[in-house]
């Protein structure tokens, strides 16, 4: 035998079993395992139990940066508990809008040696609104077990990727043992009214004769179908939503419906993990004041409740995108799959031409051919759709060929939706969804796509403005910070600036290195209050002032005193912390002065690391005649000095001394042979989620041993 192969389906059995056992043991009605996609920016729904993949489609992919429980759990490395719908509405309004059902949920990070994703568990709202310590410990230990199984799978080269689709895993809960089938059937037939059963996907699996009579159809016509598809009078989003409420909340749901011409029925839904039992009885109540019409006057199929929630979810997501690339990614990752499209082109109007901003599903040569066409082009409907503001739909290639004969051979697609992006009558772009096969566009779908196009237009316009501001901010920040640090004999240096992850990509943190002769240098780091253009402008003035005073040979305390006098004369109403260090490499020592800045860390050649006790003076710009005490420390060959701003160590609820001590431990463990790698290591440990509430600046200096 030359070798053997393993059935891929069996590779995941252990993971599936552990996942299903966790959901069953904790008593959750629905469980979901989200795994990080390769780029680490998106969570993909990989395993699901207690619901169908179709039902979970709006939440199949969740951005790690999204304000959602599953994202918070992995981003903040903590268990998120939401005990009620009221708490959901308060803490996660977007999730509450897409899940308007009474339920409780927990989202826990799946992590061990590395982050893998999030385990989501949901319960009916009738459970206690709090989580016990035992439940928390069980969930956390289960998440560690899942992480270990994922690591073992990765080591074997078989790993269910977060973007590999959703696999529904049965938990084994809720299944009854076989009983006397005939006796059970007789029992049901003797009950008044009718009884039927639906599976979790909403299909009829059983109907009693009484149910068939009340519903007006034979069992053979209904089994395997969904009520809203096989019974025209139940073809309404409100009724399908009752089924969704039963599946997701696991609580009984009741509603009344009119079977034409005037028979009112009460339907009572009783869900569990295996499906829904339905009791149907004639309604004894009077019909509501505005009963449903006996015959539908609509000419289109009503929108499915699932589609409505999907659209609501997409609309909410569009309100949260930031940059243009976010808009493109959202359309490609969520809107394209929602409407079954295989191709996307997003164009914007620029100087009378159609500039392609983003695309999916097209080869580069096609995009090159379509880019920069004039708005008046007859090569594609995009220009006309944008100019007129009227969407254009083409169900097949022949329909397109009659009006635009050149378009079909270029793209190779077989159906298209051209959606103009217009704001207050002003065209901002065109979104094109395309299909590999012919496709009908019902009036309902056209209406939904047109509405979504309006939301995309708003999002795109905001995103373009944001990107413009970011480019301006980035350019200003780069101009104010040193492009390169000077080379100083006997000194290795690395620096890093990271803006806050909220607001503009600009702030007041700064650093600098000033060469002072052949064997001396000055290192400076500071933090101007604020994260805006004013802070950045003042930062430039502070840096210039420090540089000017340092180069004339003044001592550290005089440098800070002179800069302080400059700021008090300017009266900027913003305060600045600053640390200045004069490095005498020949003598192997450093002289420091601080204006309210966090203490630096010194790592000795043997790896011993300590915080430098620098007595701080006041912040710059407050007291005109302030003094700044001087501290001298050894800086021998082989030592490393780390200067940083408070954005690196400040954590809500954590004592500052503890944070500095933690940073010292991280510095002691880092490899100082590569200072850029050292900074990366420190940042990964101090800010593991990448989310920063404040700017961060670091300056690492290593005295080279001769």
XYZ file of C-alpha atoms in Angstrom, residues 477 481-482 496-498 507-513 523-531 535-536 538-540 542-543 546 560 563 567 575-581 593-598 619-620 643-648 694-699:
60
model
C 1.512 63.911 10.991
C 7.457 63.752 12.921
C 11.093 63.149 11.907
C 7.153 54.042 16.389
C 4.073 56.258 16.329
C 0.560 54.776 16.369
C -2.399 63.314 17.431
C 0.026 65.120 19.674
C 2.496 62.354 20.566
C 6.017 62.900 19.245
C 9.600 61.721 19.549
C 12.977 62.935 18.325
C 16.684 62.133 18.432
C 16.396 61.715 23.051
C 13.025 63.358 23.566
C 9.456 62.097 23.729
C 6.276 64.011 24.485
C 2.510 64.025 24.449
C 0.372 67.052 23.626
C -3.160 66.899 24.977
C -5.736 65.995 22.290
C -6.051 64.054 19.020
C -2.670 69.079 19.043
C -0.533 68.175 16.043
C 1.342 72.415 18.955
C 3.343 69.183 18.849
C 5.326 70.630 15.948
C 7.146 71.812 21.020
C 9.435 69.599 18.981
C 13.143 71.377 22.211
C 12.473 71.993 29.231
C 10.400 75.187 25.854
C 4.511 77.561 25.319
C -0.798 71.049 27.999
C 2.188 68.909 27.082
C 4.136 66.211 28.886
C 7.750 65.718 27.847
C 10.787 63.650 28.771
C 14.268 64.775 27.723
C 17.326 62.547 28.039
C 14.431 65.777 33.038
C 10.681 65.262 32.940
C 7.665 67.502 32.538
C 4.931 65.265 33.930
C 5.840 62.366 31.634
C 5.690 58.615 32.449
C 3.428 69.882 32.437
C 4.713 72.341 29.852
C 10.833 56.015 26.237
C 7.061 55.891 25.666
C 3.841 57.876 26.007
C 0.984 57.045 28.361
C -1.197 55.599 25.571
C 0.934 52.446 25.826
C -4.971 57.074 22.854
C -1.964 57.770 20.640
C 1.196 55.781 21.311
C 4.793 56.822 20.695
C 7.852 54.714 21.554
C 11.571 55.409 21.290
